[in-house]
Amino acid sequence: MKKVLTLALALTVGSAAAQSAFVWPAAWTGEQNTANKRGGELRLSAISDFKTFNPFTSSEADSIPQRMATGSTSTAGLFTQDPRNDELIPYMAASAPVVSNNNKRFVVKIRQGMKFSDGQAITADDWITTWKIHTDDKVGSNSRDNFFLVGKPITIKKLDNYTLQFDFPQPSSKALVLMSYTPWPDHVFGKAYREGGAEAIKKMWTLATSPSQIVTPGMWVLESYRAGERTVFKKNPNFGDWNKDSRGQELPYLNNLSVRIVADANASLAAFLAGQIDTVPMRNADDLAQTKKAIDAGNLKAFLKANVSPQATSQWITFNWNKASDPAKQKLFRDVRFRRAMSHIANRQAMVQLALGGLGSETYFSTYPIFKQQIDAGLSAGAPTYKYNLAEASRLLGQLGYTKKNAQGFLVDKAGKVLEFNLSTNAGNTVREQLGRIFADEAKKVGVKVNFTPIDFNTLVSQLTSKGENRPFDAILLGLSGGDNIWSFGQNVVPCGTNLHSYNNPTDGKCATSQEQLMTKLYYQGDAELNDAKRRAIGGQLMKVEGELQPVIYLVGGNYHVAFNERLGGEFPANLMDAYYLHRLQGLTFIK
């Protein structure tokens, strides 16, 4: 991987018109024959309906604001990563930043000529207002933690209408990533925020808002929303003014993007096999087999490539350390012997075989499987793996006083109370549902009663991100995606007090253990290290502490497979496809 602060310009100095546009490199698509390939609709699906139109209150990975913003490159932000070499290149920035103050100050020129979907110019005020709203803790933004380092704010100053100054409390290896947040319109949100504060922001852009009122800087703008059925986006009419392909054509080629809400992942696959949607995640060997069968029978014309790379996601179980209403359960969940026992109960080999069809790997750390160099650094540092071992799980639970079973075969304490807890995952995600059932079945073998229930995704996210001393869940099986390959630990996951520090999230945000404190320290120490090898070594130390503490029980990682209807063109060349960059950019996608 290249150094994060090594930049490459995406355009050459030329005419004023050329300087105002970002040119998408020809190498970002494997098919250059785009003449007369305009119009049409990219058809996608989702297994959970959207929760809001509001970019400041949405917390789910797949949201309407995210769809509007990430239709561009990786996101509508100052910089974006080049999939050819991982370099961060100027996107909404006009050029590389001027760096000073020991890599803590960045002065960035904003690309001129950019407009929101309503025709208003995109200027420094939009970044400033977006930053202010995200960092107001009364708003409750999921992105708030991205604007702080070591508990201190990253400050942003407007120097003029097209110049921003970022000041970091310490150097950051991912500074350009943190600077690349999506600017939402000051003329929409700024006015409301100045007049009504956080409460005014939280009332904006609900699902009842007319799509005509939604304004975006990204490729797509909301056209229609039907709850539980379908969301349609149309292209931002001003996006093509500053986004061009290598031949100077305006992007995107497509006119529309649609997202159909389906009951579960099986329904999504069925819609793909029927030719009703254009691409779908291949979960396991069975999905691949069904797709290949449809292709071979002539019922589906599709591109299919299995095992392109390991996944860039995680699947895990987290236990709630904040259960003041049940002190006994809180004490149990906070005991490292209990969590190590739960890791020993997780039959990861069975999970890979049964849920993924053998196409995946066991995972023991927060680092995604695709980031092999970092995983190797963790193992070299001595990060432990508590593998499937029911006898060891029983021994650890015995140390906690669970040595006897009742007539039903469940472990009980001295008072005869059964060792049990509730475990939830998001309904419709069939892989996670299977992982949960496998875990519950294995737990029963040692006498642990797991009440496993899939529930609504948005409800699950609300429980997971809740703060306080009495959070409303026992255990949750979920996953994370996103992040970057520069410092592959979550800014809002590892440090205490951040919103996805899922196991311990009290009101005051304080760590409960010395290991948490050390993980927080190592997170910021690693982020501040600009040398790749040294940063990975610090990451290895973090993984060692994480492995010993077992704050979250990591399960399995599937392989990334690519499948899309052959009516789509514009995909990456085969050598650029992987789970991190996926298989295409929507801006270069066209209908054949």
Coordinates of C-alpha atoms in Angstrom, one line a residue:
M1 CA 0.0 0.0 0.0
K2 CA 1.2 3.5 -0.8
K3 CA 1.8 6.1 1.8
V4 CA -1.5 7.8 2.7
L5 CA 0.0 11.3 2.2
T6 CA 1.3 10.4 -1.3
L7 CA -1.1 12.1 -3.7
A8 CA -1.6 11.8 -7.4
L9 CA -3.6 14.4 -9.4
A10 CA -6.5 13.1 -11.4
L11 CA -6.2 15.7 -14.1
T12 CA -3.6 17.8 -15.8
V13 CA -3.4 21.5 -15.8
G14 CA -5.1 22.9 -18.9
S15 CA -8.0 25.1 -19.8
A16 CA -10.3 26.5 -17.1
A17 CA -13.0 24.1 -18.1
A18 CA -10.6 21.1 -17.7
Q19 CA -9.5 22.3 -14.3
S20 CA -13.1 22.4 -13.0
A21 CA -13.8 18.8 -13.8
F22 CA -12.7 15.6 -12.2
V23 CA -11.7 13.1 -15.0
W24 CA -12.4 9.5 -14.1
P25 CA -9.4 7.5 -15.4
A26 CA -10.0 5.2 -18.3
A27 CA -8.4 2.4 -16.3
W28 CA -11.3 2.4 -13.8
T29 CA -13.4 0.5 -16.3
G30 CA -12.7 -2.6 -18.4
E31 CA -14.9 -1.4 -21.2
Q32 CA -14.3 1.8 -23.1
N33 CA -17.0 1.5 -25.7
T34 CA -19.4 4.0 -24.0
A35 CA -20.5 5.9 -27.1
N36 CA -24.3 6.1 -27.2
K37 CA -24.5 4.2 -23.9
R38 CA -26.6 6.8 -22.0
G39 CA -29.8 6.3 -20.1
G40 CA -31.4 3.4 -18.3
E41 CA -31.7 2.2 -14.7
L42 CA -29.4 0.3 -12.4
R43 CA -31.7 -2.0 -10.4
L44 CA -30.6 -3.1 -6.9
S45 CA -32.3 -4.5 -3.7
A46 CA -32.2 -4.3 0.0
I47 CA -33.5 -6.5 2.8
S48 CA -34.3 -3.7 5.2
D49 CA -36.3 -0.6 4.5
F50 CA -34.7 2.8 4.9
K51 CA -35.1 4.7 8.1
T52 CA -34.7 8.4 7.2
F53 CA -33.5 10.7 4.4
N54 CA -31.5 12.7 7.0
P55 CA -27.7 12.4 6.6
F56 CA -27.1 13.5 10.2
T57 CA -29.4 11.0 11.9
S58 CA -29.0 7.9 9.7
S59 CA -26.8 5.2 11.3
E60 CA -27.3 2.1 9.2
A61 CA -24.7 1.2 6.6
D62 CA -27.2 1.3 3.7
S63 CA -29.1 4.5 3.9
I64 CA -30.7 7.0 1.4
P65 CA -28.0 9.7 2.2
Q66 CA -25.3 7.0 1.7
R67 CA -26.8 6.0 -1.6
M68 CA -26.9 9.6 -2.8
A69 CA -23.3 10.3 -1.7
T70 CA -21.5 7.1 -2.6
G71 CA -22.8 6.9 -6.1
S72 CA -19.8 9.1 -7.0
T73 CA -16.4 7.6 -6.5
S74 CA -16.1 6.0 -3.1
T75 CA -18.0 8.9 -1.6
A76 CA -18.7 12.6 -2.4
G77 CA -15.7 14.0 -0.5
L78 CA -12.5 16.0 -0.9
F79 CA -10.4 12.9 -1.7
T80 CA -11.0 9.4 -3.0
Q81 CA -8.9 6.2 -3.2
D82 CA -7.6 5.1 -6.6
P83 CA -8.4 1.3 -6.9
R84 CA -5.3 0.8 -9.0
N85 CA -2.8 1.7 -6.2
D86 CA -4.7 2.8 -3.0
E87 CA -3.5 6.4 -3.4
L88 CA -5.8 9.1 -2.2
I89 CA -6.4 11.6 -5.1
P90 CA -8.2 14.9 -5.1
Y91 CA -11.9 14.6 -6.0
M92 CA -13.9 17.5 -4.6
A93 CA -10.6 19.1 -3.8
A94 CA -8.9 21.0 -6.6
S95 CA -5.4 19.8 -5.8
A96 CA -3.3 18.1 -3.2
P97 CA -3.4 19.8 0.2
V98 CA -0.6 22.1 1.5
V99 CA 0.6 20.3 4.7
S100 CA 2.4 22.0 7.6
N101 CA 2.7 22.1 11.4
N102 CA 4.3 18.6 11.6
N103 CA 1.6 17.0 9.5
K104 CA -1.2 18.4 11.6
R105 CA -2.4 21.3 9.4
F106 CA -3.9 20.8 5.9
V107 CA -5.0 23.7 3.6
V108 CA -7.3 22.4 0.9
K109 CA -8.5 24.2 -2.2
I110 CA -12.1 23.2 -3.2
R111 CA -12.8 22.4 -6.8
Q112 CA -14.8 25.3 -8.3
G113 CA -17.8 24.8 -10.5
M114 CA -19.5 22.1 -8.4
K115 CA -23.2 22.5 -7.7
F116 CA -25.8 20.8 -5.6
S117 CA -28.8 19.1 -7.3
D118 CA -30.8 22.3 -6.8
G119 CA -28.2 24.4 -8.7
Q120 CA -26.6 26.1 -5.7
A121 CA -22.8 26.3 -5.7
I122 CA -20.9 24.0 -3.4
T123 CA -18.5 26.1 -1.3
A124 CA -16.6 26.1 2.0
D125 CA -19.7 27.0 4.0
D126 CA -21.2 23.5 3.2
W127 CA -18.2 21.7 4.7
I128 CA -18.2 24.0 7.8
T129 CA -21.9 23.6 8.5
T130 CA -21.7 19.8 7.9
W131 CA -18.8 19.6 10.4
K132 CA -20.6 21.7 13.0
I133 CA -23.8 19.6 12.8
H134 CA -22.0 16.2 12.9
T135 CA -20.0 17.2 16.0
D136 CA -23.0 18.5 18.0
D137 CA -23.6 15.6 20.4
K138 CA -27.2 16.6 20.7
V139 CA -27.7 15.6 17.1
G140 CA -26.5 12.1 17.7
S141 CA -24.7 11.7 14.4
N142 CA -23.1 8.3 13.7
S143 CA -20.1 10.2 12.1
R144 CA -19.4 12.4 15.2
D145 CA -16.4 10.3 16.2
N146 CA -14.7 10.8 12.9
F147 CA -14.1 14.5 13.9
F148 CA -12.1 13.7 17.0
L149 CA -8.7 12.3 17.8
V150 CA -7.5 11.4 21.3
G151 CA -10.6 13.1 22.7
K152 CA -9.8 16.4 21.0
P153 CA -11.6 17.9 18.1
I154 CA -10.3 18.2 14.5
T155 CA -11.0 21.9 13.8
I156 CA -12.0 23.2 10.4
K157 CA -11.8 26.9 9.3
K158 CA -13.0 28.7 6.2
L159 CA -10.2 30.8 4.7
D160 CA -12.3 31.9 1.7
N161 CA -15.2 30.5 -0.3
Y162 CA -13.1 27.8 -1.8
T163 CA -10.4 27.2 0.8
L164 CA -10.5 25.1 4.0
Q165 CA -8.0 24.7 6.8
F166 CA -8.0 21.5 8.8
D167 CA -6.1 21.3 12.1
F168 CA -5.6 17.9 13.7
P169 CA -4.6 17.5 17.4
Q170 CA -2.0 15.0 16.3
P171 CA -0.8 13.5 13.0
S172 CA -3.1 10.9 11.5
S173 CA -2.3 8.3 8.9
K174 CA -5.8 8.6 7.6
A175 CA -6.1 12.4 7.7
L176 CA -7.2 12.6 4.1
V177 CA -9.8 10.0 4.7
L178 CA -11.2 11.9 7.7
M179 CA -11.3 15.1 5.7
S180 CA -13.3 13.4 3.0
Y181 CA -16.8 13.6 4.5
T182 CA -19.8 14.5 2.3
P183 CA -20.7 18.2 2.4
W184 CA -24.4 18.7 2.8
P185 CA -26.0 22.1 1.8
D186 CA -25.6 25.0 4.2
H187 CA -28.5 26.8 2.5
V188 CA -30.7 23.9 3.6
F189 CA -29.3 22.6 6.9
G190 CA -27.3 25.7 8.0
K191 CA -30.3 28.0 8.2
A192 CA -32.3 25.4 10.2
Y193 CA -29.4 24.7 12.6
R194 CA -28.7 28.4 13.3
E195 CA -32.3 29.0 14.1
G196 CA -33.3 25.8 15.9
G197 CA -30.1 23.9 16.8
A198 CA -30.0 20.1 17.1
E199 CA -33.7 19.6 17.5
A200 CA -34.4 21.4 14.2
I201 CA -31.9 19.1 12.4
K202 CA -33.4 16.0 13.8
K203 CA -36.8 16.9 12.5
M204 CA -35.6 17.4 8.9
W205 CA -35.7 15.1 6.0
T206 CA -37.8 12.4 7.5
L207 CA -39.5 9.7 5.4
A208 CA -42.5 12.0 5.1
T209 CA -40.5 14.7 3.4
S210 CA -41.3 15.2 -0.2
P211 CA -38.4 14.0 -2.5
S212 CA -38.5 17.3 -4.3
Q213 CA -37.1 18.9 -1.1
I214 CA -34.0 16.6 -0.9
V215 CA -30.8 18.2 -2.1
T216 CA -27.5 16.3 -2.8
P217 CA -23.9 17.0 -3.8
G218 CA -23.6 13.4 -5.1
M219 CA -24.4 11.6 -8.3
W220 CA -28.0 10.7 -7.3
V221 CA -31.0 12.6 -5.9
L222 CA -34.1 11.1 -4.5
E223 CA -37.0 10.8 -7.0
S224 CA -39.5 8.7 -5.2
Y225 CA -39.9 6.6 -2.1
R226 CA -42.6 3.9 -1.4
A227 CA -42.2 2.5 2.1
G228 CA -41.5 -1.2 2.2
E229 CA -41.5 -1.4 -1.6
R230 CA -39.1 0.7 -3.8
T231 CA -36.9 3.8 -3.8
V232 CA -35.9 5.5 -7.0
F233 CA -33.1 7.9 -7.5
K234 CA -32.5 10.1 -10.6
K235 CA -29.2 11.5 -11.6
N236 CA -28.2 14.9 -10.2
P237 CA -28.5 17.2 -13.2
N238 CA -25.4 19.2 -12.2
F239 CA -23.1 16.3 -11.4
G240 CA -21.9 15.9 -15.0
D241 CA -20.7 19.4 -15.1
W242 CA -17.7 18.4 -13.0
N243 CA -17.5 14.7 -13.5
K244 CA -16.3 13.5 -16.9
D245 CA -15.1 10.2 -18.3
S246 CA -11.7 10.0 -20.1
R247 CA -13.4 11.1 -23.4
G248 CA -14.9 14.2 -21.8
Q249 CA -18.5 12.7 -21.6
E250 CA -20.6 13.7 -18.6
L251 CA -21.2 11.2 -15.9
P252 CA -23.1 9.2 -14.9
Y253 CA -24.2 7.4 -18.1
L254 CA -27.3 6.1 -16.2
N255 CA -30.5 8.0 -15.7
N256 CA -31.7 6.2 -12.6
L257 CA -30.9 3.9 -9.7
S258 CA -33.6 1.9 -8.0
V259 CA -33.6 -0.1 -4.8
R260 CA -36.3 -2.7 -4.3
I261 CA -37.1 -3.8 -0.7
V262 CA -37.3 -7.6 -0.4
A263 CA -38.2 -9.9 2.4
D264 CA -34.8 -11.5 2.9
A265 CA -31.6 -12.5 1.1
N266 CA -33.3 -15.5 -0.5
A267 CA -35.8 -13.2 -2.1
S268 CA -33.0 -10.9 -3.4
L269 CA -31.3 -13.9 -5.0
A270 CA -34.6 -15.0 -6.6
A271 CA -35.1 -11.5 -8.0
F272 CA -31.6 -11.6 -9.5
L273 CA -32.1 -15.1 -11.0
A274 CA -35.4 -13.8 -12.5
G275 CA -33.6 -10.9 -14.2
Q276 CA -35.4 -8.3 -12.1
I277 CA -32.4 -6.8 -10.4
D278 CA -28.9 -6.4 -11.8
T279 CA -26.5 -7.5 -9.1
V280 CA -26.7 -9.3 -5.8
P281 CA -24.2 -10.4 -3.1
M282 CA -23.3 -14.1 -3.4
R283 CA -23.5 -15.3 0.1
N284 CA -22.2 -18.9 -0.2
A285 CA -21.6 -21.9 -2.4
D286 CA -25.4 -22.5 -2.8
D287 CA -26.0 -19.0 -4.2
L288 CA -23.1 -19.6 -6.7
A289 CA -24.5 -23.0 -7.7
Q290 CA -28.0 -21.7 -8.3
T291 CA -26.6 -18.8 -10.4
K292 CA -24.4 -21.1 -12.4
K293 CA -27.3 -23.4 -13.0
A294 CA -29.5 -20.6 -14.3
I295 CA -26.7 -19.4 -16.6
D296 CA -26.0 -22.8 -17.9
A297 CA -29.7 -23.4 -18.6
G298 CA -29.9 -20.2 -20.6
N299 CA -32.3 -18.6 -18.2
L300 CA -30.0 -15.9 -17.1
K301 CA -27.3 -14.0 -18.9
A302 CA -24.9 -13.0 -16.2
F303 CA -21.2 -12.5 -15.3
L304 CA -20.2 -14.8 -12.4
K305 CA -16.8 -15.1 -10.7
A306 CA -16.3 -16.9 -7.4
N307 CA -13.7 -16.4 -4.7
V308 CA -12.5 -13.0 -6.0
S309 CA -11.0 -12.1 -2.6
P310 CA -11.6 -12.5 1.2
Q311 CA -14.4 -10.2 2.5
A312 CA -14.1 -6.6 3.7
T313 CA -16.7 -7.1 6.5
S314 CA -16.9 -8.8 9.9
Q315 CA -19.5 -11.0 11.6
W316 CA -19.5 -11.0 15.4
I317 CA -21.4 -11.4 18.7
T318 CA -21.2 -8.6 21.3
F319 CA -22.3 -8.8 24.9
N320 CA -23.8 -5.9 26.7
W321 CA -21.7 -4.7 29.7
N322 CA -24.2 -2.1 30.6
K323 CA -27.2 -3.9 32.3
A324 CA -27.8 -2.1 35.5
S325 CA -31.2 -3.7 35.7
D326 CA -29.6 -7.2 35.9
P327 CA -26.4 -6.9 37.9
A328 CA -25.8 -10.7 37.8
K329 CA -25.9 -10.7 34.0
Q330 CA -23.8 -7.6 33.8
K331 CA -21.1 -9.2 36.0
L332 CA -21.2 -12.3 33.9
F333 CA -20.8 -10.4 30.6
R334 CA -17.9 -8.4 32.0
D335 CA -16.0 -11.5 33.0
V336 CA -13.3 -12.4 30.4
R337 CA -13.7 -16.1 31.3
F338 CA -17.3 -16.0 30.1
R339 CA -16.4 -14.3 26.8
R340 CA -13.5 -16.7 26.2
A341 CA -15.9 -19.6 26.9
M342 CA -18.3 -18.1 24.3
S343 CA -15.5 -18.0 21.7
H344 CA -14.7 -21.6 22.5
I345 CA -18.4 -22.4 21.9
A346 CA -18.4 -20.8 18.5
N347 CA -17.9 -23.7 16.0
R348 CA -16.4 -21.5 13.3
Q349 CA -15.6 -24.5 11.0
A350 CA -19.2 -25.6 11.0
M351 CA -20.2 -22.0 10.3
V352 CA -17.9 -21.8 7.3
Q353 CA -19.2 -25.1 6.0
L354 CA -22.9 -24.8 6.7
A355 CA -23.5 -21.0 6.3
L356 CA -20.9 -20.3 3.6
G357 CA -20.7 -23.6 1.8
G358 CA -17.0 -23.9 2.7
L359 CA -16.1 -20.6 0.9
G360 CA -14.8 -18.5 3.8
S361 CA -12.5 -18.5 6.8
E362 CA -12.6 -18.4 10.6
T363 CA -12.0 -15.0 12.1
Y364 CA -10.8 -14.0 15.6
F365 CA -10.2 -10.3 15.3
S366 CA -11.9 -7.1 14.2
T367 CA -9.5 -6.7 11.2
Y368 CA -11.3 -7.7 8.0
P369 CA -10.1 -11.0 6.3
I370 CA -9.0 -9.0 3.2
F371 CA -6.4 -7.1 5.2
K372 CA -4.0 -10.1 5.4
Q373 CA -0.9 -8.0 6.2
Q374 CA -2.5 -6.6 9.3
I375 CA -3.8 -10.0 10.4
D376 CA -0.3 -11.5 10.0
A377 CA 1.1 -8.7 12.1
G378 CA -1.4 -9.5 14.9
L379 CA -0.5 -13.2 14.8
S380 CA 3.2 -12.4 14.9
A381 CA 2.6 -10.2 17.9
G382 CA 1.1 -13.2 19.7
A383 CA -2.6 -12.3 19.4
P384 CA -4.5 -15.4 20.8
T385 CA -7.3 -17.3 19.1
Y386 CA -9.8 -19.1 21.4
K387 CA -10.9 -21.8 19.0
Y388 CA -13.7 -24.3 19.2
N389 CA -13.3 -26.4 22.3
L390 CA -16.4 -27.3 24.3
A391 CA -14.4 -28.9 27.1
E392 CA -12.4 -25.7 27.6
A393 CA -15.7 -23.7 27.5
S394 CA -17.1 -26.0 30.2
R395 CA -13.9 -25.6 32.3
L396 CA -14.1 -21.7 32.2
L397 CA -17.8 -21.7 33.0
G398 CA -17.1 -24.0 35.9
Q399 CA -14.7 -21.4 37.3
L400 CA -17.7 -19.0 37.3
G401 CA -19.7 -21.4 39.4
Y402 CA -21.6 -23.2 36.7
T403 CA -20.8 -26.8 37.5
K404 CA -24.3 -28.3 37.8
K405 CA -27.1 -28.8 35.3
N406 CA -30.9 -29.0 35.8
A407 CA -33.2 -31.7 34.5
Q408 CA -33.3 -29.9 31.1
G409 CA -29.6 -30.1 30.8
F410 CA -28.9 -26.4 31.3
L411 CA -26.2 -25.1 33.7
V412 CA -27.4 -23.5 36.9
D413 CA -25.7 -21.4 39.6
K414 CA -25.9 -22.1 43.3
A415 CA -29.4 -20.6 43.5
G416 CA -30.6 -22.8 40.7
K417 CA -30.8 -20.0 38.1
V418 CA -30.2 -21.1 34.5
L419 CA -27.3 -19.7 32.6
E420 CA -29.1 -18.1 29.7
F421 CA -29.2 -14.9 27.6
N422 CA -31.0 -13.5 24.6
L423 CA -29.2 -13.2 21.3
S424 CA -30.6 -11.2 18.3
T425 CA -29.6 -10.6 14.7
N426 CA -31.2 -8.8 11.8
A427 CA -34.2 -10.7 10.3
G428 CA -33.8 -11.5 6.6
N429 CA -30.0 -11.9 6.7
T430 CA -30.1 -15.6 6.2
V431 CA -26.3 -16.1 6.8
R432 CA -26.4 -14.4 10.2
E433 CA -29.6 -16.3 11.1
Q434 CA -27.7 -19.6 10.4
L435 CA -24.7 -18.4 12.3
G436 CA -26.9 -17.7 15.3
R437 CA -28.6 -21.1 15.1
I438 CA -25.2 -22.8 15.0
F439 CA -24.0 -20.9 18.0
A440 CA -27.1 -21.6 20.0
D441 CA -27.0 -25.3 19.2
E442 CA -23.3 -25.5 20.3
A443 CA -24.0 -23.5 23.5
K444 CA -26.8 -26.0 24.4
K445 CA -24.2 -28.8 24.2
V446 CA -22.4 -27.3 27.2
G447 CA -25.6 -26.3 29.0
V448 CA -25.9 -22.7 28.0
K449 CA -29.4 -21.6 27.0
V450 CA -29.4 -19.1 24.1
N451 CA -32.7 -17.6 23.2
F452 CA -32.0 -16.7 19.6
T453 CA -34.4 -14.3 17.8
P454 CA -34.0 -12.4 14.5
I455 CA -35.5 -8.9 14.7
D456 CA -36.0 -5.8 12.6
F457 CA -32.6 -4.3 11.5
N458 CA -33.4 -0.7 12.4
T459 CA -34.5 -1.8 15.9
L460 CA -31.3 -3.8 16.3
V461 CA -29.1 -0.8 15.3
S462 CA -31.0 1.4 17.8
Q463 CA -30.2 -1.1 20.6
L464 CA -26.6 -1.5 19.6
T465 CA -25.9 2.2 19.4
S466 CA -27.8 3.1 22.6
K467 CA -25.8 4.7 25.5
G468 CA -26.3 4.4 29.2
E469 CA -26.0 2.2 32.2
N470 CA -29.0 0.0 31.2
R471 CA -28.9 -0.6 27.5
P472 CA -31.8 -2.7 26.1
F473 CA -30.1 -6.0 25.0
D474 CA -28.2 -9.0 26.1
A475 CA -26.2 -10.0 23.0
I476 CA -26.3 -9.1 19.4
L477 CA -25.0 -10.9 16.3
L478 CA -24.2 -8.4 13.6
G479 CA -21.4 -7.2 11.3
L480 CA -19.5 -4.1 10.3
S481 CA -18.4 -2.9 6.9
G482 CA -16.7 0.3 5.7
G483 CA -13.5 1.7 7.1
D484 CA -10.3 1.8 5.1
N485 CA -7.1 -0.1 4.3
I486 CA -4.8 2.5 5.7
W487 CA -5.4 2.0 9.4
S488 CA -7.9 -0.9 9.5
F489 CA -9.4 -0.3 12.9
G490 CA -12.6 1.5 13.5
Q491 CA -12.4 5.2 14.5
N492 CA -15.9 4.8 16.1
V493 CA -15.3 1.2 17.3
V494 CA -12.1 0.8 19.2
P495 CA -11.7 3.9 21.4
C496 CA -13.9 4.1 24.5
G497 CA -16.8 6.4 24.3
T498 CA -17.3 6.0 20.6
N499 CA -20.8 5.1 19.2
L500 CA -19.9 1.6 18.0
H501 CA -17.9 0.6 21.1
S502 CA -20.7 -1.9 21.2
Y503 CA -20.0 -3.9 24.4
N504 CA -19.4 -0.9 26.7
N505 CA -21.2 2.3 26.0
P506 CA -22.1 4.1 29.3
T507 CA -23.3 7.7 29.4
D508 CA -19.9 9.0 30.5
G509 CA -18.1 7.0 27.8
K510 CA -15.4 5.8 30.2
C511 CA -13.5 2.6 29.8
A512 CA -14.4 -0.2 32.2
T513 CA -11.1 -2.1 32.0
S514 CA -7.4 -1.4 31.6
Q515 CA -7.3 -3.4 28.4
E516 CA -9.9 -1.0 26.9
Q517 CA -7.7 1.9 27.9
L518 CA -4.7 0.2 26.3
M519 CA -6.6 -0.5 23.1
T520 CA -7.7 3.1 22.9
K521 CA -4.1 4.3 23.4
L522 CA -2.8 1.9 20.8
Y523 CA -5.5 3.0 18.3
Y524 CA -4.4 6.6 18.4
Q525 CA -0.7 5.7 18.6
G526 CA -1.1 3.6 15.4
D527 CA -3.1 6.2 13.6
A528 CA -0.4 8.8 14.3
E529 CA 2.3 6.6 12.8
L530 CA 2.9 7.5 9.1
N531 CA 5.2 4.6 8.4
D532 CA 3.2 1.7 7.1
A533 CA 5.3 -1.2 8.6
K534 CA 5.5 0.5 12.0
R535 CA 1.8 1.2 11.9
R536 CA 1.0 -2.4 11.2
A537 CA 3.2 -3.5 14.1
I538 CA 1.3 -1.2 16.5
G539 CA -1.9 -2.7 15.0
G540 CA -0.5 -6.1 15.9
Q541 CA -0.1 -5.1 19.5
L542 CA -3.7 -3.8 19.5
M543 CA -4.9 -7.1 18.1
K544 CA -3.0 -9.0 20.9
V545 CA -4.9 -7.0 23.6
E546 CA -8.2 -7.4 21.7
G547 CA -7.7 -11.1 21.5
E548 CA -6.9 -11.4 25.2
L549 CA -9.9 -9.3 26.2
Q550 CA -12.3 -10.8 23.8
P551 CA -14.7 -7.8 24.0
V552 CA -16.4 -9.0 20.9
I553 CA -16.5 -12.7 19.6
Y554 CA -15.6 -12.7 15.9
L555 CA -17.0 -15.6 13.9
V556 CA -16.3 -16.1 10.2
G557 CA -15.6 -14.1 7.0
G558 CA -17.0 -15.2 3.7
N559 CA -15.3 -14.9 0.4
Y560 CA -16.2 -12.1 -2.0
H561 CA -17.9 -13.3 -5.2
V562 CA -19.0 -11.2 -8.2
A563 CA -22.3 -11.6 -10.0
F564 CA -24.1 -9.2 -12.2
N565 CA -26.5 -9.2 -15.1
E566 CA -24.8 -9.0 -18.5
R567 CA -26.9 -6.1 -19.5
L568 CA -24.6 -4.0 -17.3
G569 CA -21.3 -2.6 -18.7
G570 CA -18.5 -0.5 -17.2
E571 CA -17.3 -2.9 -14.5
F572 CA -13.7 -2.8 -13.3
P573 CA -11.0 -4.8 -15.1
A574 CA -10.7 -8.2 -13.4
N575 CA -7.5 -7.3 -11.6
L576 CA -9.2 -4.4 -9.7
M577 CA -12.2 -6.3 -8.5
D578 CA -12.1 -7.2 -4.8
A579 CA -14.2 -6.9 -1.6
Y580 CA -12.7 -3.5 -0.7
Y581 CA -13.4 -1.7 -4.0
L582 CA -16.1 -4.1 -5.2
H583 CA -16.7 -4.7 -9.0
R584 CA -17.7 -1.3 -10.4
L585 CA -18.3 2.4 -9.9
Q586 CA -21.8 3.5 -10.6
G587 CA -20.6 6.6 -12.5
L588 CA -19.0 4.4 -15.2
T589 CA -21.8 1.8 -15.3
F590 CA -24.0 1.7 -18.4
I591 CA -26.7 -0.4 -19.9
K592 CA -25.6 -2.3 -23.0

